[in-house]
Amino acid sequence: MVGRDLSDALAARDEEFVALTRSDLDITDSRRVNAVIGEHAPSVIVNCAAYTKVDQAETEENVANAINGSSVELLAASANTAGALLVHISSDFVFDGASRVPYDVTDATAPLSSYGHSKLLGEHAASHAEKYLIVRSSWLFGVHGPNFVEAIRNQIRLGTNPLRVVADQRGRPTYTPHLAEAILRLARLAHDSSVARGIVHYADADECSWFDFACAIAEESGADATIKPVTTDEFPRPARRPAYSVLSTERYERLTGVAPKSWRDGLREYLTLRH
Ligand SMILES: NC(=O)c1ccc[n+]([C@@H]2O[C@H](COP(=O)([O-])OP(=O)(O)OC[C@H]3O[C@@H](n4cnc5c(N)ncnc54)[C@H](OP(=O)(O)O)[C@@H]3O)[C@@H](O)[C@H]2O)c1
């Protein structure tokens, strides 16, 4: 999802880039990672690859750790050899969600799930690059992958009534083209100056619950759906989710001088593109 939107954003800006799919480069293959990075000699490497099946990770912890953790060590080592900046994407799931104020980049991490744990391993691995930028984001939706917006639209199409959606988890939905733009902006700054490196949060404005998000999806789609708020306990899933995973984007705003875009505007664009 993010990789394709990032490629589109780079193409639109006439930047020189190489976009690789899993079949071009399996990031768990150290020999290939070194060969491909050696061949292209990039000045910036953006790792959009990840194991993203949050619930499945509970039973596939080793696979999740290999892709989200160990592979990032390979990328960091290869970035150092190439003298490149490594940009790595991470997640709100590195936090436990016990806070009641937005998570800052310096706040302590404490993942609740195997997926969250694997993403934290990836952050530690990325920090072994001499030049690194970790962009944490949350609740992504975009046209190039399965996401919450599509799940809700499918339920509405199927006539599920009422539609039960969790109302006690809060976060910041983020439209992937908005994240792609933020990554480009941050990568440019981090490439040029060490002051802009380290961890940065980017998420769209403003915070809401999954229930609020579902209501907005129905409203913007012009669908006449009855949506019922439920609690996390009424909706058990294999992986525990943080109850409050609102990311503070203060550092992003300070570094770039730009405010995050609105997820509601992103949702409107998404629905237009889907039509
Ligand atoms: N989705 C969210 O809500 C969310 C929230 C916060 C952060 N993030 C993070 O954002 C980043 C991008 O997520 P996304 O939603 O764009 O994920 P996505 O759509 O699932 O894309 C992940 C890509 O990684 C590829 N991949 C998996 N294993 C690989 C390997 N060994 N080598 C090379 N490629 C591999 C996948 O290929 P296959 O499809 O062939 O497996 C897929 O194309 C990830 O780091 C994710 O953890 C996501």
Coordinates of C-alpha atoms and ligand atoms in Angstrom, one line a residue:
M1 CA 0.0 0.0 0.0
V2 CA 2.6 2.6 1.1
G3 CA 5.2 1.4 -1.4
R4 CA 3.0 2.0 -4.4
D5 CA 1.9 5.4 -3.3
L6 CA 5.5 6.4 -2.6
S7 CA 6.5 5.3 -6.1
D8 CA 3.6 7.4 -7.5
A9 CA 4.7 10.4 -5.4
L10 CA 8.3 10.0 -6.6
A11 CA 7.2 9.7 -10.3
A12 CA 5.0 12.8 -10.0
R13 CA 8.1 14.7 -8.8
D14 CA 10.4 13.4 -11.5
E15 CA 12.7 12.0 -8.9
E16 CA 15.1 9.3 -9.9
F17 CA 14.1 6.1 -8.1
V18 CA 14.0 2.3 -8.3
A19 CA 10.9 0.6 -6.9
L20 CA 11.2 -3.1 -6.1
T21 CA 8.5 -5.7 -5.4
R22 CA 9.0 -8.8 -3.3
S23 CA 9.8 -10.8 -6.4
D24 CA 12.5 -8.3 -7.3
L25 CA 14.0 -8.4 -3.8
D26 CA 13.2 -10.6 -0.9
I27 CA 14.6 -8.5 2.0
T28 CA 15.3 -11.7 4.1
D29 CA 17.9 -12.7 1.4
S30 CA 21.2 -11.1 2.6
R31 CA 23.1 -11.9 -0.6
R32 CA 20.4 -10.3 -2.8
V33 CA 20.0 -7.3 -0.5
N34 CA 23.8 -6.6 -0.8
A35 CA 23.8 -7.2 -4.5
V36 CA 20.8 -5.0 -5.3
I37 CA 21.8 -2.1 -3.1
G38 CA 25.4 -2.5 -4.5
E39 CA 24.1 -2.4 -8.0
H40 CA 21.8 0.7 -7.7
A41 CA 24.1 2.6 -5.2
P42 CA 21.1 4.6 -3.8
S43 CA 21.6 7.7 -1.6
V44 CA 18.3 6.9 0.2
I45 CA 16.7 3.5 0.9
V46 CA 13.0 3.4 1.9
N47 CA 11.9 0.1 3.4
C48 CA 8.2 -0.2 2.7
A49 CA 8.3 -4.1 3.0
A50 CA 6.9 -5.7 6.1
Y51 CA 5.0 -8.6 7.5
T52 CA 1.7 -6.8 8.2
K53 CA -0.8 -9.6 9.1
V54 CA -1.3 -8.4 12.7
D55 CA -3.5 -11.3 14.0
Q56 CA -1.6 -14.0 12.1
A57 CA 1.7 -12.8 13.6
E58 CA 0.5 -14.2 16.9
T59 CA 1.1 -17.7 15.5
E60 CA 3.9 -16.8 13.0
E61 CA 6.1 -14.8 15.3
N62 CA 9.3 -16.1 13.8
V63 CA 8.3 -15.1 10.3
A64 CA 7.2 -11.7 11.5
N65 CA 10.4 -11.2 13.4
A66 CA 12.5 -12.3 10.4
I67 CA 10.8 -9.9 8.0
N68 CA 10.2 -7.0 10.3
G69 CA 13.3 -7.4 12.5
S70 CA 16.3 -9.3 11.1
S71 CA 15.9 -8.1 7.5
V72 CA 16.1 -4.5 8.7
E73 CA 19.5 -5.4 10.2
L74 CA 20.6 -6.5 6.6
L75 CA 19.2 -3.2 5.2
A76 CA 21.0 -1.2 7.8
A77 CA 24.3 -2.9 7.1
S78 CA 23.9 -2.5 3.4
A79 CA 22.9 1.2 3.8
N80 CA 26.1 1.7 5.7
T81 CA 28.2 0.1 3.0
A82 CA 26.5 2.3 0.4
G83 CA 26.6 5.4 2.6
A84 CA 22.9 5.7 2.2
L85 CA 20.2 7.1 4.5
L86 CA 17.9 4.2 5.6
V87 CA 14.2 5.3 6.0
H88 CA 12.2 2.7 7.8
I89 CA 8.4 2.7 8.4
S90 CA 7.1 1.7 11.9
S91 CA 3.9 1.6 13.7
D92 CA 1.7 2.9 16.6
F93 CA 1.7 -0.8 17.7
V94 CA 5.0 -0.3 19.4
F95 CA 3.1 1.4 22.2
D96 CA 0.8 -0.3 24.8
G97 CA -1.9 2.3 24.5
A98 CA -2.1 3.0 28.2
S99 CA -1.5 6.7 27.8
R100 CA -4.2 9.3 27.6
V101 CA -2.1 12.0 25.8
P102 CA -0.6 11.6 22.3
Y103 CA 2.5 9.5 22.2
D104 CA 5.7 11.5 21.6
V105 CA 8.7 10.2 19.8
T106 CA 10.6 9.9 23.1
D107 CA 7.9 8.0 24.9
A108 CA 8.6 4.4 26.2
T109 CA 7.6 1.6 23.9
A110 CA 5.9 -1.5 25.2
P111 CA 4.2 -3.5 22.4
L112 CA 1.2 -5.7 23.3
S113 CA 1.3 -8.0 20.3
S114 CA 3.8 -10.2 18.4
Y115 CA 3.4 -7.8 15.4
G116 CA 4.1 -4.8 17.6
H117 CA 7.1 -6.6 19.0
S118 CA 8.5 -7.4 15.6
K119 CA 8.1 -3.8 14.5
L120 CA 10.1 -2.7 17.6
L121 CA 12.8 -5.1 16.6
G122 CA 12.8 -3.4 13.2
E123 CA 13.3 0.0 14.9
H124 CA 16.2 -1.2 16.9
A125 CA 17.7 -2.7 13.7
A126 CA 17.2 0.4 11.7
S127 CA 19.0 2.4 14.4
H128 CA 22.1 0.5 13.5
A129 CA 22.4 2.4 10.3
E130 CA 24.7 5.4 10.5
K131 CA 22.0 7.5 8.9
Y132 CA 18.5 6.5 9.7
L133 CA 15.0 7.9 9.8
I134 CA 12.2 5.9 11.4
V135 CA 8.7 7.1 10.4
R136 CA 6.0 5.8 12.7
S137 CA 2.4 6.0 11.4
S138 CA -1.0 4.6 12.2
W139 CA -4.3 3.2 10.9
L140 CA -3.3 3.3 7.2
F141 CA -5.7 3.3 4.2
G142 CA -5.0 3.6 0.5
V143 CA -6.2 2.2 -2.8
H144 CA -3.3 -0.3 -3.2
G145 CA -4.2 -2.7 -0.4
P146 CA -6.8 -4.2 1.9
N147 CA -7.8 -1.7 4.6
F148 CA -10.5 -0.6 7.1
V149 CA -12.3 1.6 4.7
E150 CA -12.8 -1.3 2.2
A151 CA -13.7 -3.7 5.1
I152 CA -16.5 -1.3 6.2
R153 CA -17.7 -0.6 2.6
N154 CA -17.8 -4.4 2.0
Q155 CA -20.0 -4.9 5.1
I156 CA -22.3 -2.1 4.0
R157 CA -22.6 -3.7 0.6
L158 CA -23.4 -7.1 2.2
G159 CA -26.1 -5.4 4.1
T160 CA -24.7 -6.2 7.6
N161 CA -27.2 -4.5 10.0
P162 CA -26.3 -3.2 12.4
L163 CA -22.6 -2.9 11.7
R164 CA -20.7 -3.3 15.0
V165 CA -17.5 -1.3 15.3
V166 CA -15.2 -0.8 18.2
A167 CA -15.5 2.5 19.9
D168 CA -13.0 2.2 22.7
Q169 CA -9.8 2.3 20.6
R170 CA -8.6 5.7 19.5
G171 CA -6.0 6.6 16.9
R172 CA -5.2 8.7 13.8
P173 CA -6.3 7.3 10.5
T174 CA -3.8 8.1 7.8
Y175 CA -4.3 8.2 4.0
T176 CA -1.2 6.5 2.4
P177 CA -0.6 9.2 -0.3
H178 CA -0.4 11.8 2.6
L179 CA 2.1 9.5 4.4
A180 CA 4.1 9.1 1.2
E181 CA 4.4 12.9 0.9
A182 CA 5.5 13.2 4.5
I183 CA 8.1 10.5 4.0
L184 CA 9.5 12.3 1.0
R185 CA 9.6 15.6 2.9
L186 CA 11.3 14.0 5.9
A187 CA 13.7 11.9 3.8
R188 CA 15.0 15.1 2.1
L189 CA 15.6 16.8 5.4
A190 CA 17.2 13.7 7.0
H191 CA 19.4 13.2 3.9
D192 CA 20.8 16.7 4.2
S193 CA 21.0 17.0 8.0
S194 CA 21.5 14.7 11.0
V195 CA 19.2 17.1 13.0
A196 CA 16.2 15.6 11.1
R197 CA 17.2 11.9 11.7
G198 CA 16.0 9.5 14.3
I199 CA 12.3 8.8 15.0
V200 CA 9.5 11.0 13.6
H201 CA 5.7 10.4 13.8
Y202 CA 3.5 11.2 10.9
A203 CA -0.3 10.6 11.1
D204 CA -3.2 12.5 9.6
A205 CA -5.4 14.9 11.6
D206 CA -7.4 14.3 13.8
E207 CA -7.8 11.5 16.3
C208 CA -11.0 9.4 16.4
S209 CA -12.2 6.0 17.3
W210 CA -12.8 3.1 14.8
F211 CA -16.5 3.7 15.3
D212 CA -16.1 7.4 14.4
F213 CA -14.1 6.4 11.4
A214 CA -16.7 3.9 10.3
C215 CA -19.5 6.5 10.6
A216 CA -17.4 8.9 8.4
I217 CA -16.9 6.2 5.8
A218 CA -20.7 5.5 5.7
E219 CA -21.5 9.2 5.6
E220 CA -18.9 10.1 2.8
S221 CA -20.1 7.1 0.8
G222 CA -23.7 8.3 1.1
A223 CA -24.6 4.9 2.6
D224 CA -27.6 4.4 4.8
A225 CA -26.0 2.1 7.4
T226 CA -26.8 1.6 11.1
I227 CA -23.5 1.5 13.0
K228 CA -23.4 0.3 16.6
P229 CA -20.5 1.2 18.9
V230 CA -19.1 -1.9 20.7
T231 CA -16.2 -2.5 23.1
T232 CA -13.0 -4.3 22.4
D233 CA -14.1 -7.0 24.8
E234 CA -17.2 -7.7 22.6
F235 CA -15.0 -8.0 19.6
P236 CA -12.1 -10.4 20.5
R237 CA -9.2 -10.7 18.1
P238 CA -6.0 -12.9 18.4
A239 CA -3.7 -9.8 18.7
R240 CA -4.2 -7.2 21.5
R241 CA -4.5 -3.7 20.1
P242 CA -3.5 -0.5 22.0
A243 CA -6.6 1.2 23.3
Y244 CA -5.1 4.6 22.7
S245 CA -2.5 4.8 19.9
V246 CA -2.7 8.5 19.1
L247 CA 0.7 9.7 17.8
S248 CA 1.9 13.2 18.5
T249 CA 3.2 14.7 15.2
E250 CA 4.8 17.7 17.0
R251 CA 8.4 16.7 15.8
Y252 CA 7.1 16.4 12.2
E253 CA 5.5 19.8 12.4
R254 CA 8.6 21.4 13.9
L255 CA 11.0 19.8 11.4
T256 CA 8.9 20.5 8.2
G257 CA 6.9 23.5 9.2
V258 CA 3.9 21.7 7.7
A259 CA 0.7 20.5 9.5
P260 CA -0.5 17.0 8.9
K261 CA -3.3 16.6 6.3
S262 CA -6.8 15.6 7.2
W263 CA -7.8 11.9 7.0
R264 CA -11.3 13.1 6.1
D265 CA -10.0 14.8 3.0
G266 CA -8.0 11.7 2.3
L267 CA -11.1 9.6 2.7
R268 CA -13.0 11.7 0.2
E269 CA -10.1 11.4 -2.4
Y270 CA -10.0 7.6 -1.7
L271 CA -13.7 7.2 -2.4
T272 CA -13.5 9.2 -5.6
L273 CA -10.6 7.1 -6.8
R274 CA -12.5 3.9 -5.9
H275 CA -15.5 5.1 -8.0
Ligands
LIG1 N1 -1.3 -0.9 7.5 C1 -1.3 -0.1 8.6 O1 -2.4 0.2 9.2 C2 0.0 0.3 9.2 C3 0.0 1.2 10.3 C4 1.2 1.6 10.8 C5 2.4 1.2 10.1 N2 2.4 0.4 9.1 C6 3.7 0.0 8.5 O2 3.7 0.6 7.2 C7 4.6 -0.1 6.3 C8 3.8 -0.4 5.0 O3 2.6 -1.1 5.3 P1 1.5 -1.4 4.2 O4 0.2 -1.3 4.9 O5 1.9 -0.7 3.0 O6 1.8 -2.9 4.0 P2 1.4 -3.9 2.8 O7 0.4 -3.3 1.9 O8 1.1 -5.2 3.5 O9 2.8 -4.0 2.1 C9 3.9 -4.7 2.6 C10 4.7 -5.2 1.4 O10 5.8 -5.9 1.9 C11 6.0 -7.0 1.0 N3 6.9 -8.0 1.7 C12 6.6 -8.8 2.7 N4 7.6 -9.6 3.0 C13 8.6 -9.2 2.1 C14 10.0 -9.7 1.9 N5 10.5 -10.7 2.7 N6 10.7 -9.1 1.0 C15 10.2 -8.1 0.2 N7 9.0 -7.6 0.4 C16 8.2 -8.2 1.3 C17 4.7 -7.5 0.7 O11 4.7 -8.3 -0.4 P3 3.6 -9.5 -0.5 O12 2.2 -8.9 -0.6 O13 4.0 -10.3 -1.7 O14 3.7 -10.3 0.8 C18 3.9 -6.2 0.5 O15 4.0 -5.8 -0.8 C19 4.9 -1.4 7.1 O16 6.2 -1.2 7.7 C20 3.9 -1.4 8.2 O17 4.3 -2.2 9.3 C21 1.2 -0.1 8.6

